[in-house]
mmCIF file of C-alpha atoms and ligand atoms in Angstrom:
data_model
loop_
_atom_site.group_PDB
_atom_site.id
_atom_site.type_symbol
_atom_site.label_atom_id
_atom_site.label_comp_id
_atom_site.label_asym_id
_atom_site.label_seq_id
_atom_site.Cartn_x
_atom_site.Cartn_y
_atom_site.Cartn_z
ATOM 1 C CA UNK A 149 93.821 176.940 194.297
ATOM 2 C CA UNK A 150 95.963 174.435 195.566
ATOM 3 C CA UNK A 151 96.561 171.303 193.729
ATOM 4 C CA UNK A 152 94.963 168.656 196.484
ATOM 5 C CA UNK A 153 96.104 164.654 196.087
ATOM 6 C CA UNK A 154 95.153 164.053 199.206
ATOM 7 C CA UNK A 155 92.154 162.318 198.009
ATOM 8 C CA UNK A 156 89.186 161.730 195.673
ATOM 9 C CA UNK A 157 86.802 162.787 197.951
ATOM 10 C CA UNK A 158 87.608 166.359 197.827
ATOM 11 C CA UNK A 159 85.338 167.071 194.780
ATOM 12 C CA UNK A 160 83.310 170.052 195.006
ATOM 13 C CA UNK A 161 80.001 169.519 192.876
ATOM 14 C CA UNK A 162 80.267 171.248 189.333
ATOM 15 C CA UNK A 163 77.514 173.233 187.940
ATOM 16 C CA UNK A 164 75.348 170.520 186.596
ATOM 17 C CA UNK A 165 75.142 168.787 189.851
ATOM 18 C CA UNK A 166 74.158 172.024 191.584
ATOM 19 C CA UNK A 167 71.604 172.657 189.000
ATOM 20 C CA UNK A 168 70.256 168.700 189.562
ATOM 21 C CA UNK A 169 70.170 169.115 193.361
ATOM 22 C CA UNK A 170 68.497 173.008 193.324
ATOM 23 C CA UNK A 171 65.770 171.166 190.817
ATOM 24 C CA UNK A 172 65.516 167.767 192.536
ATOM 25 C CA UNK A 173 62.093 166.004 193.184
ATOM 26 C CA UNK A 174 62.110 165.390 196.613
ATOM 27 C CA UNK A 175 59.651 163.295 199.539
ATOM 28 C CA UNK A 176 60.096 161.843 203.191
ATOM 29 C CA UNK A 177 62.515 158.975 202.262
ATOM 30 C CA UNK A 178 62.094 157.275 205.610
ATOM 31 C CA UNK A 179 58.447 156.774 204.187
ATOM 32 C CA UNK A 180 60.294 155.600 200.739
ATOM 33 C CA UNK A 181 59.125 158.704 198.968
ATOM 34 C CA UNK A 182 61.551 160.714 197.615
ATOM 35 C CA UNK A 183 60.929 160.113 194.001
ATOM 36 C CA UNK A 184 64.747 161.104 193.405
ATOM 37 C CA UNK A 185 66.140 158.389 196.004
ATOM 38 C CA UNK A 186 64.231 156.025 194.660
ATOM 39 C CA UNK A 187 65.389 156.643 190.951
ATOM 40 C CA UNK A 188 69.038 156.884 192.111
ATOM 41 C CA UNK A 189 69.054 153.613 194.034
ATOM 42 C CA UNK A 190 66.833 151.659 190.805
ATOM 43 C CA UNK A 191 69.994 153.084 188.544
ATOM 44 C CA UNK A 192 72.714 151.711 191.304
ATOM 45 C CA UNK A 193 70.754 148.656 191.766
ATOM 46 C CA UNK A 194 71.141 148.119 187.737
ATOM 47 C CA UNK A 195 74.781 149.171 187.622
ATOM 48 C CA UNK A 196 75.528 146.621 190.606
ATOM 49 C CA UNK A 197 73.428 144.071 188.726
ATOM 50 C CA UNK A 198 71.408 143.535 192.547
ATOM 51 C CA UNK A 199 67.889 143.812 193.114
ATOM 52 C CA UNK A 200 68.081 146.673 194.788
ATOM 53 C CA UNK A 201 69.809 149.480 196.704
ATOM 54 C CA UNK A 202 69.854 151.424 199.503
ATOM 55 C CA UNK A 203 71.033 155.000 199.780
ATOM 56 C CA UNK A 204 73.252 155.655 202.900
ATOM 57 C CA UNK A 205 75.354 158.790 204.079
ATOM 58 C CA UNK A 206 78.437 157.026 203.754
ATOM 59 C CA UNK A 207 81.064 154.135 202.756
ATOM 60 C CA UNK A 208 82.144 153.396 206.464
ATOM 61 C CA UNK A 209 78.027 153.166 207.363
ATOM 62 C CA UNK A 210 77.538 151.004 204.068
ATOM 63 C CA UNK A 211 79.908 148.696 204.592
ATOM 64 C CA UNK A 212 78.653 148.223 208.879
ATOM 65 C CA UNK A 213 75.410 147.920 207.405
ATOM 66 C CA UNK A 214 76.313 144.831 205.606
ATOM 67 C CA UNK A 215 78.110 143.282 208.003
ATOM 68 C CA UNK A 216 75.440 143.696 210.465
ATOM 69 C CA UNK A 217 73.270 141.925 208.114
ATOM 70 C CA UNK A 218 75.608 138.907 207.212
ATOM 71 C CA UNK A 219 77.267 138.266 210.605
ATOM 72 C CA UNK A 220 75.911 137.742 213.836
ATOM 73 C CA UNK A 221 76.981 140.128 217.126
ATOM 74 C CA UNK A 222 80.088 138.288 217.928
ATOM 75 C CA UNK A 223 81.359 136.670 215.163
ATOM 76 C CA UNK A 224 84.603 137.160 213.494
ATOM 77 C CA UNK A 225 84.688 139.155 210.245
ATOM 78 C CA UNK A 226 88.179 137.348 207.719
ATOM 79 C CA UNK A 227 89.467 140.139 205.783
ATOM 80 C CA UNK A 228 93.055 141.207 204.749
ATOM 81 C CA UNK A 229 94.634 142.548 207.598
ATOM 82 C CA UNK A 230 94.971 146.085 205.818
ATOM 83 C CA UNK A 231 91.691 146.953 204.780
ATOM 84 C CA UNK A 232 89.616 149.740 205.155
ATOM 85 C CA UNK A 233 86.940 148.493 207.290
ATOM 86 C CA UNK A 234 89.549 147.436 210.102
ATOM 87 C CA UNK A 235 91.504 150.606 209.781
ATOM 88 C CA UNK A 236 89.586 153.794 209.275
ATOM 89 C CA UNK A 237 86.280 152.947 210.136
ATOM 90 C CA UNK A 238 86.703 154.408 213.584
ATOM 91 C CA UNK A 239 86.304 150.367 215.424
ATOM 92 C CA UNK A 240 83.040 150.770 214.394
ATOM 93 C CA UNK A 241 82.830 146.853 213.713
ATOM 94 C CA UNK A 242 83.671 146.314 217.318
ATOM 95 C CA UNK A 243 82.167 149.020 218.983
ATOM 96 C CA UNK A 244 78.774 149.296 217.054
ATOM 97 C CA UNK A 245 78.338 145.917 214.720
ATOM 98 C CA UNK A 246 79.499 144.263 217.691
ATOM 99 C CA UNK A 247 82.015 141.625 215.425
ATOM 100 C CA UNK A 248 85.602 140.765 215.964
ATOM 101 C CA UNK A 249 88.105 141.501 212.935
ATOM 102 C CA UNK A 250 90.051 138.755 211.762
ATOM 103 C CA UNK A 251 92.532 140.192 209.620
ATOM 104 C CA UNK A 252 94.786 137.671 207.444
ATOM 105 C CA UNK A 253 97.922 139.210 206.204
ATOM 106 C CA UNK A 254 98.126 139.160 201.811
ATOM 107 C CA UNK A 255 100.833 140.206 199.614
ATOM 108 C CA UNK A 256 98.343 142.496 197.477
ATOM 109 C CA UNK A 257 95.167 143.204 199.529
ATOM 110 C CA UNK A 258 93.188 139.839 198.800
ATOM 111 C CA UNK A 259 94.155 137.254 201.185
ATOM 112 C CA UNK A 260 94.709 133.400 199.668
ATOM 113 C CA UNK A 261 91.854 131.140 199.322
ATOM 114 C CA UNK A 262 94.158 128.963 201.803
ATOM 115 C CA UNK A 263 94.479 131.548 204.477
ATOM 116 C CA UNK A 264 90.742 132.188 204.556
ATOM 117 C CA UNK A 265 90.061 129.231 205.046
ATOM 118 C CA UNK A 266 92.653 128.616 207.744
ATOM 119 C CA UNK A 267 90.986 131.416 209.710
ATOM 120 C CA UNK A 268 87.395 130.099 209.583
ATOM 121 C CA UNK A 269 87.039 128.843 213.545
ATOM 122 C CA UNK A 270 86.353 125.107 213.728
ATOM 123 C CA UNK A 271 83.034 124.686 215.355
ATOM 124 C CA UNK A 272 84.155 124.384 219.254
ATOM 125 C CA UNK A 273 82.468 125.243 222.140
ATOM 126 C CA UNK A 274 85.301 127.794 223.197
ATOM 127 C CA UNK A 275 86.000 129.086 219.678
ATOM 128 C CA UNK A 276 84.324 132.265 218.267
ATOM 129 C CA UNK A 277 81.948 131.539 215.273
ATOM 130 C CA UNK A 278 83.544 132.963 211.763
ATOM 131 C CA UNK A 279 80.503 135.282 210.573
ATOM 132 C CA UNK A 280 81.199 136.598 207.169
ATOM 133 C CA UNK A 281 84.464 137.277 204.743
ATOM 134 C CA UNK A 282 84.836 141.064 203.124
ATOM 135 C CA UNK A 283 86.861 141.719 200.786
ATOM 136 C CA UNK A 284 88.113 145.448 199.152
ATOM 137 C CA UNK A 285 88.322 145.670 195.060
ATOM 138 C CA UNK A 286 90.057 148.741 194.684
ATOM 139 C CA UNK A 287 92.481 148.030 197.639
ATOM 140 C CA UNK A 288 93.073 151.285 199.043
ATOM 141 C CA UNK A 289 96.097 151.023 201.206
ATOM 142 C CA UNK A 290 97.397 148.390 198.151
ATOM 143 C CA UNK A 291 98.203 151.216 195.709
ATOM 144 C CA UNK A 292 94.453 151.081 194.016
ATOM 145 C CA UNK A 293 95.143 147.527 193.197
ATOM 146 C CA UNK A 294 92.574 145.535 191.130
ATOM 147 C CA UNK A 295 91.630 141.971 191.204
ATOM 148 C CA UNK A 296 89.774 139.869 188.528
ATOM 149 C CA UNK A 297 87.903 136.970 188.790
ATOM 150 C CA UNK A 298 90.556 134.579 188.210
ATOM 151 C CA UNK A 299 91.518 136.214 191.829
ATOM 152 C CA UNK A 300 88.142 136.701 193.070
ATOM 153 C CA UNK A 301 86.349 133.390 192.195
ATOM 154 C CA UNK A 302 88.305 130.712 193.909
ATOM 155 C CA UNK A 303 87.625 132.943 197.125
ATOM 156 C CA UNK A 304 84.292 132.939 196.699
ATOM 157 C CA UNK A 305 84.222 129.266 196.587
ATOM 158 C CA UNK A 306 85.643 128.569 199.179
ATOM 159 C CA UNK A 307 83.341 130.745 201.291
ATOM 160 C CA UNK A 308 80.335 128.838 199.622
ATOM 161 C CA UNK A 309 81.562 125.629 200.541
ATOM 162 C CA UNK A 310 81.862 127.193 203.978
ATOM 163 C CA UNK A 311 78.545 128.203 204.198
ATOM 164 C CA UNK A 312 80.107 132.662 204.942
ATOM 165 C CA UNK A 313 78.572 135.007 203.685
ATOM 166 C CA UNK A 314 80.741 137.709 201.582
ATOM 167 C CA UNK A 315 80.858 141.265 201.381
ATOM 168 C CA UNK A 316 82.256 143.506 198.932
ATOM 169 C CA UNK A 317 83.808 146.897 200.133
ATOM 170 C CA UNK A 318 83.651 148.273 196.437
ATOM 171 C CA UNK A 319 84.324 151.914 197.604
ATOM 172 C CA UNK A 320 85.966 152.239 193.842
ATOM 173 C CA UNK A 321 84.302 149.354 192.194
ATOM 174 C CA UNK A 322 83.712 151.995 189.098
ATOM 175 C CA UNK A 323 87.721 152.280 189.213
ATOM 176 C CA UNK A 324 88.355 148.614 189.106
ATOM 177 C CA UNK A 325 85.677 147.980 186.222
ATOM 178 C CA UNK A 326 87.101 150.737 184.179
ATOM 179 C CA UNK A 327 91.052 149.252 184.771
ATOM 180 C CA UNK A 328 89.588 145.979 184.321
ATOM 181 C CA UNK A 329 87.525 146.644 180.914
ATOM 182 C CA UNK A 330 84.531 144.807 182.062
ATOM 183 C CA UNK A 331 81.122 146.061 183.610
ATOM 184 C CA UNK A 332 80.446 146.621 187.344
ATOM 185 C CA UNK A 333 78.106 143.659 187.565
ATOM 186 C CA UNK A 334 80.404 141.606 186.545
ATOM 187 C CA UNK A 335 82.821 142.353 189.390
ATOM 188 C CA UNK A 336 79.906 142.355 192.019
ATOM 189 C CA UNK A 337 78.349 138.873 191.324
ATOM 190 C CA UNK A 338 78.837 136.353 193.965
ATOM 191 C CA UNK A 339 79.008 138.519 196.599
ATOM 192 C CA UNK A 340 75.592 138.863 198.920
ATOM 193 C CA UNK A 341 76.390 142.549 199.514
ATOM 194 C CA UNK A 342 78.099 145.378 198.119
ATOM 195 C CA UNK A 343 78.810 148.958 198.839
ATOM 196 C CA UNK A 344 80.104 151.653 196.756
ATOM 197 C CA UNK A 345 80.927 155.396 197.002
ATOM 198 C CA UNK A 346 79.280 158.078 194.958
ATOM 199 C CA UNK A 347 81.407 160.411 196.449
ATOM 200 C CA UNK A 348 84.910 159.769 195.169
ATOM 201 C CA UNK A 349 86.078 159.455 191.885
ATOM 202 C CA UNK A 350 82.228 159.010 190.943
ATOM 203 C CA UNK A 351 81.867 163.042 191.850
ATOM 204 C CA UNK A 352 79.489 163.437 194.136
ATOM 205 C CA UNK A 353 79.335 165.662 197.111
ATOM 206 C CA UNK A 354 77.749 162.878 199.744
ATOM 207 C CA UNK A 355 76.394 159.299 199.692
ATOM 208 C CA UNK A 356 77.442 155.680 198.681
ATOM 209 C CA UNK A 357 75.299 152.761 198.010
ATOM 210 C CA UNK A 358 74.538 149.780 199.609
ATOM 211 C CA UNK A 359 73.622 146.374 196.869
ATOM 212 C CA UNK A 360 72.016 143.510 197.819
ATOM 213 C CA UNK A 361 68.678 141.190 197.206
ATOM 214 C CA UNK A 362 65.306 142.372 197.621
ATOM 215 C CA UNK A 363 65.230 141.090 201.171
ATOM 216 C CA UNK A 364 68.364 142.584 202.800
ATOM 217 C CA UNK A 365 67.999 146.000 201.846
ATOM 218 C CA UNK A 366 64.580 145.814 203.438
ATOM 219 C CA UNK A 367 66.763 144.899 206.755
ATOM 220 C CA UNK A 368 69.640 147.256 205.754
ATOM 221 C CA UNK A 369 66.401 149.913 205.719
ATOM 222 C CA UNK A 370 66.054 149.145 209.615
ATOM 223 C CA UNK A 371 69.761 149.133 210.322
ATOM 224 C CA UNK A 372 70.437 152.020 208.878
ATOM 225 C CA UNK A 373 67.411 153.999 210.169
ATOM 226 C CA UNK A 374 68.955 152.525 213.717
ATOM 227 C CA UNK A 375 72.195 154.089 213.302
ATOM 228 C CA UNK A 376 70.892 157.251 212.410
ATOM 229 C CA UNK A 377 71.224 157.271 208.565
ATOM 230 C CA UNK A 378 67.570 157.190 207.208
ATOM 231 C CA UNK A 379 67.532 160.863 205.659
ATOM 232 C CA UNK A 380 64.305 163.079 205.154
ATOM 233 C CA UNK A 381 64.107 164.772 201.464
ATOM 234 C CA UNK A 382 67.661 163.139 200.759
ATOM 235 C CA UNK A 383 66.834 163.481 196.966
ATOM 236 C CA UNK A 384 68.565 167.263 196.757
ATOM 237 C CA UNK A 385 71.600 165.142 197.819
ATOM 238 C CA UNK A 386 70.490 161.748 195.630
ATOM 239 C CA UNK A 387 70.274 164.469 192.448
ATOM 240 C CA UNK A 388 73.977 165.041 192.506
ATOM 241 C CA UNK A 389 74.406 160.970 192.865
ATOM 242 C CA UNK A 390 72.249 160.468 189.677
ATOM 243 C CA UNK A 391 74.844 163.016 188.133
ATOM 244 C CA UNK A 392 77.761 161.166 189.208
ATOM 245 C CA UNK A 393 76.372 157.673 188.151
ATOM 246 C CA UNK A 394 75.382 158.613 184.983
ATOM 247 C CA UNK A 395 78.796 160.994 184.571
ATOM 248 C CA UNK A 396 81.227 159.675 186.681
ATOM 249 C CA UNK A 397 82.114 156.399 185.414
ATOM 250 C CA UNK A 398 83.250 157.346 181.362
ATOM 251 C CA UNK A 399 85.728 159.922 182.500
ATOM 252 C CA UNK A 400 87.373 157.527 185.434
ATOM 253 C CA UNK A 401 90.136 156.475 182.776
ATOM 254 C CA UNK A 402 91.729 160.205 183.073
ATOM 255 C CA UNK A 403 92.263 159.779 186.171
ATOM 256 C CA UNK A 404 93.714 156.455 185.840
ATOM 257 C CA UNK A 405 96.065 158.146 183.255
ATOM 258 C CA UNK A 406 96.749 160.682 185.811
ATOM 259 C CA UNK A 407 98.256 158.348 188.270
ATOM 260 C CA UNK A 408 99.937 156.723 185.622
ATOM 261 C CA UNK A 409 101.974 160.057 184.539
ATOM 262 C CA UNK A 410 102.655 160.639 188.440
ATOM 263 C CA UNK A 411 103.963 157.184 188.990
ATOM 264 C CA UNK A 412 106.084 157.315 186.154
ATOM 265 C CA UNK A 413 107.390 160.391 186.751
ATOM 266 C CA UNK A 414 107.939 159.598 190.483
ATOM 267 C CA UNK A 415 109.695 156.692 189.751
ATOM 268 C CA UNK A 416 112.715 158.575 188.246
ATOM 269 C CA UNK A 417 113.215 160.237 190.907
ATOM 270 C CA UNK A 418 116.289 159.014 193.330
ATOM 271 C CA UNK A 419 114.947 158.826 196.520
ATOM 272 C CA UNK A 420 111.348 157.835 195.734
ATOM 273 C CA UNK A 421 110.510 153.881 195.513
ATOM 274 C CA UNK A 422 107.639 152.642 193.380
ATOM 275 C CA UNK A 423 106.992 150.286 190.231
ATOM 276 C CA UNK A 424 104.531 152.516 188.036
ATOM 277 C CA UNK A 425 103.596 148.944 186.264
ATOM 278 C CA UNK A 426 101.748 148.196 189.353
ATOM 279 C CA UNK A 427 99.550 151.521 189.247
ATOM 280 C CA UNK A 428 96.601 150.547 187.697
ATOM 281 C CA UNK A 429 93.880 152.909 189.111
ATOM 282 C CA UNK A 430 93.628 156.691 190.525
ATOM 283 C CA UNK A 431 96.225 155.595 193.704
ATOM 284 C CA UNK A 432 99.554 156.179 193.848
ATOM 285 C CA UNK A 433 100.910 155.104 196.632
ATOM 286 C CA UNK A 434 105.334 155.208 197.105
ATOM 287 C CA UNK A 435 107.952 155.023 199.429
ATOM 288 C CA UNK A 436 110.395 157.961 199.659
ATOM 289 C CA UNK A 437 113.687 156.941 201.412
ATOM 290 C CA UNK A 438 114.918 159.063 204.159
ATOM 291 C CA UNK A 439 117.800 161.521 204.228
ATOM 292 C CA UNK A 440 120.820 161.339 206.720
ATOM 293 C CA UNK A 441 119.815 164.303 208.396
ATOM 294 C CA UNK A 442 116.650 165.955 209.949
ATOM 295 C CA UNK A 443 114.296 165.223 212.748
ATOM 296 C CA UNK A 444 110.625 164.669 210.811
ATOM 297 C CA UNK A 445 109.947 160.976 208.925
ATOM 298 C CA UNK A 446 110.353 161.794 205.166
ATOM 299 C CA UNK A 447 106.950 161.221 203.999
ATOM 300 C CA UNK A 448 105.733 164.235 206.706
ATOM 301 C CA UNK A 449 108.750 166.278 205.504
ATOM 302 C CA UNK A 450 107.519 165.993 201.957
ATOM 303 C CA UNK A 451 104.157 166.475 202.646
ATOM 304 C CA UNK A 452 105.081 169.476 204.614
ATOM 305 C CA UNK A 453 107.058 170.675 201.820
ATOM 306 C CA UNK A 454 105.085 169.860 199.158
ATOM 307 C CA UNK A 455 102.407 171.768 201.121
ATOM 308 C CA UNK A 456 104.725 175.000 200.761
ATOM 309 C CA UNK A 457 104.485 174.710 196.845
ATOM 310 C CA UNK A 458 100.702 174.302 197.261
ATOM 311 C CA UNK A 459 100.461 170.558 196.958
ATOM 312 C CA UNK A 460 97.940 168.689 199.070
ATOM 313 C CA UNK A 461 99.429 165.028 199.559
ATOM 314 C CA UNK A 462 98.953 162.173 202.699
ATOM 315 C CA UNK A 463 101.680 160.944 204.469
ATOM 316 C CA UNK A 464 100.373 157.332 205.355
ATOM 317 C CA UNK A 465 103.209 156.211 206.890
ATOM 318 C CA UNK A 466 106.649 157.494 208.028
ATOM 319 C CA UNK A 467 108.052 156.612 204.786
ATOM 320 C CA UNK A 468 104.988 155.861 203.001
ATOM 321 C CA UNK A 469 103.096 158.957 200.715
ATOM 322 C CA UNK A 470 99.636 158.344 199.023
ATOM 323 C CA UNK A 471 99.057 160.298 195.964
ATOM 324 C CA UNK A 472 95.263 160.408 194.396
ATOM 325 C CA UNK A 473 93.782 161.502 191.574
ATOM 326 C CA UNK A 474 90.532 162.637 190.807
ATOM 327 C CA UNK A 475 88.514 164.819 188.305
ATOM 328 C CA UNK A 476 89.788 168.415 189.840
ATOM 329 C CA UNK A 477 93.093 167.391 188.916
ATOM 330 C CA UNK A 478 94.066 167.814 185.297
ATOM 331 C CA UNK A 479 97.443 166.677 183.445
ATOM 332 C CA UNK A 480 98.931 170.467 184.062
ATOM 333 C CA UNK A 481 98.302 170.011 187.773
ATOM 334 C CA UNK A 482 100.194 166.443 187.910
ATOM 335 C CA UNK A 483 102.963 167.507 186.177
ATOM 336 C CA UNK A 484 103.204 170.829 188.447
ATOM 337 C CA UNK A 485 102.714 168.242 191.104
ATOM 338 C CA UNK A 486 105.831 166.352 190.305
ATOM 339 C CA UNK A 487 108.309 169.100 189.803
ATOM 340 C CA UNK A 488 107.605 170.137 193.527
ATOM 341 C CA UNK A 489 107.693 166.633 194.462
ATOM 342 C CA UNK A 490 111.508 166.633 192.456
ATOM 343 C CA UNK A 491 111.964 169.723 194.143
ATOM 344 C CA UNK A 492 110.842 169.047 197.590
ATOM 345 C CA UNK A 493 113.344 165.920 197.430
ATOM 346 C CA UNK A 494 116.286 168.100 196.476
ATOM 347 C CA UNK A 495 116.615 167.508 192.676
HETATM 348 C C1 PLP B 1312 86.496 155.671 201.274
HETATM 349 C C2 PLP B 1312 86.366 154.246 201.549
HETATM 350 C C3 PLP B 1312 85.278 153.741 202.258
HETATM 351 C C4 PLP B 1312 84.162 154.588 202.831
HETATM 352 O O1 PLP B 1312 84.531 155.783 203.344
HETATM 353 P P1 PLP B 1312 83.513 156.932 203.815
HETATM 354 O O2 PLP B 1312 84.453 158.047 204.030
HETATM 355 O O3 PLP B 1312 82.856 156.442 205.038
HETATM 356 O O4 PLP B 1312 82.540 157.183 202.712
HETATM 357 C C5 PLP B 1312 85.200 152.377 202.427
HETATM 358 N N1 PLP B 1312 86.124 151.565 201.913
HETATM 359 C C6 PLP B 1312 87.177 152.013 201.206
HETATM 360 C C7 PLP B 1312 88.135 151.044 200.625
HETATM 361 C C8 PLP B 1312 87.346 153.364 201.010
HETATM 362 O O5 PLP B 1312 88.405 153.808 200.331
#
């Protein structure tokens, strides 16, 4: 089998999570009955220290969920101009939530507490209304980059004092807490809403989870039932999310060592640009400069040719390769992994 870095949502379910799902309690969970649903969102309520949780099919309908409960149709949504939500969320924001992105550029994926606040419209009668701030904690596109409190905090004051509401795209929240050595919760609180994946590093086949009070998930229960997401006996697929949220989290720190060994190993490498100090979760994300010859940009050559040595890996930019880890790749497989990289660059 080939050795796939293309991302951490390629997981197939292991034998325990089969076992779960074939033996799952299930009910109608549009009527709230699927005993299994209910248990898993109880346990993701607890881990997100929220009041409660929704189950939805996915991260991208998670996150629109929450924003269509914090900002109204046609407000602007401040995030930092590369997150996910703007990028690979298919305009979803625009086309379905019906909100205008207002993306600030950062240095690191969290945008200043001064340029937030410099993109919050001044109440005008020709001015769009600023509707809610998001931020991302893993930063995908950022390298997996983490931020702490003494990052997170002054942004969420300064959306207090401006009365916006604040989302937390926490596809790898689990990823952060483990990098950061502190709980989930404590990374969550102060945001009204927060979504995470069970689905990536977590394990599971399907599913993510939507955090919040009491009160919005009962709205975030209509939302999502309007977008098509509420789900009939979901609990054979809720089973395997139990299984990843009881499992997932303890063995996250392999793969954080993972991406550690590839960045370290990548970074010897002549033509390949990264600082390893700066991987800190299961992302690695580098630049590989391009040769004086050829017709293909060098991150689609090396993909291509690391796909001839039976290496899965994203080009996400012309120049720009994103390398992830996750539980189906062991230490062998990285190291494997970086003598075709050394070999697919020439060395
Ligand atoms: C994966 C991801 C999501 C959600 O993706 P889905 O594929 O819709 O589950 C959201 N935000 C970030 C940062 C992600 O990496």
């Amino acid at each position: 089998m080939s050795i796939d870095l293309r991302s951490d949502t390629v997981t197939r379910p292991d034998q325990a999570m089969r076992k779960a799902m074939a033996e799952a309690e299930v009910g109608d969970d549009v009527y709230g009955e699927d005993p299994t649903v209910l248990r898993l969102q109880e346990m993701a309520a607890a881990a997100a220290g929220t009041e409660a949780a929704l189950f939805v099919p996915s991260g991208t309908m998670g996150n629109q969920i929450a924003l269509r409960l914090l900002a109204a149709p046609g407000t602007e949504v401040i995030a930092d101009a590369d997150c996910h939500i703007f990028h690979y969320e298919m305009s979803a924001m625009a086309a379905i939530t019906g909100l205008m992105p207002r993306g600030v550029p950062s240095d690191d994926g969290l945008p200043s507490p001064e340029s937030v606040e410099r993109a919050v419209q001044p109440e005008q009668s020709y001015l769009a209304r600023t509707g809610a701030l998001t931020l991302e904690n893993t930063h995908n596109m950022a390298g997996g980059r983490v931020f702490d409190h003494s990052r997170i905090d002054p942004l969420l004051e300064v959306a207090r004092r401006l009365d916006l509401p604040v989302h937390l795209d926490g596809a790898r929240i689990f990823n952060a807490a483990e990098a950061l050595g502190v709980s989930v919760a404590d990374l969550t609180a102060g945001f009204d809403t927060v979504m995470f994946c069970l689905s990536k590093g977590l394990g599971a086949p399907v599913g993510s989870m939507l955090c919040s009070t009491r009160e919005l998930i009962v709205e975030a229960r209509r939302v999502r039932k309007m977008l098509g997401g509420g789900m009939r006996q979901a609990g054979v697929i809720a089973a395997a999310g139990l299984v990843a949220l009881r499992d997932g989290p303890a063995r996250l720190a392999e793969d954080h060592n993972h991406a550690r060994l590839l960045a370290e190993g990548l970074a010897q490498l002549p033509r390949v640009t990264l600082d390893p100090n700066e991987v800190r979760t299961n992302i690695v994300i580098f630049d590989v400069a391009p040769e004086d010859y050829g017709d293909l940009a060098p991150a689609m050559r090396l993909a291509r040719s690391l796909s001839e040595h039976d290496v899965l890996a994203g080009a996400i930019g012309p120049e720009t390769m994103r390398f992830v880890t996750h539980r189906d790749v062991d230490e062998a497989a990285c190291r494997k992994a970086l003598g075709a990289v050394a070999e697919s660059l020439g060395h």
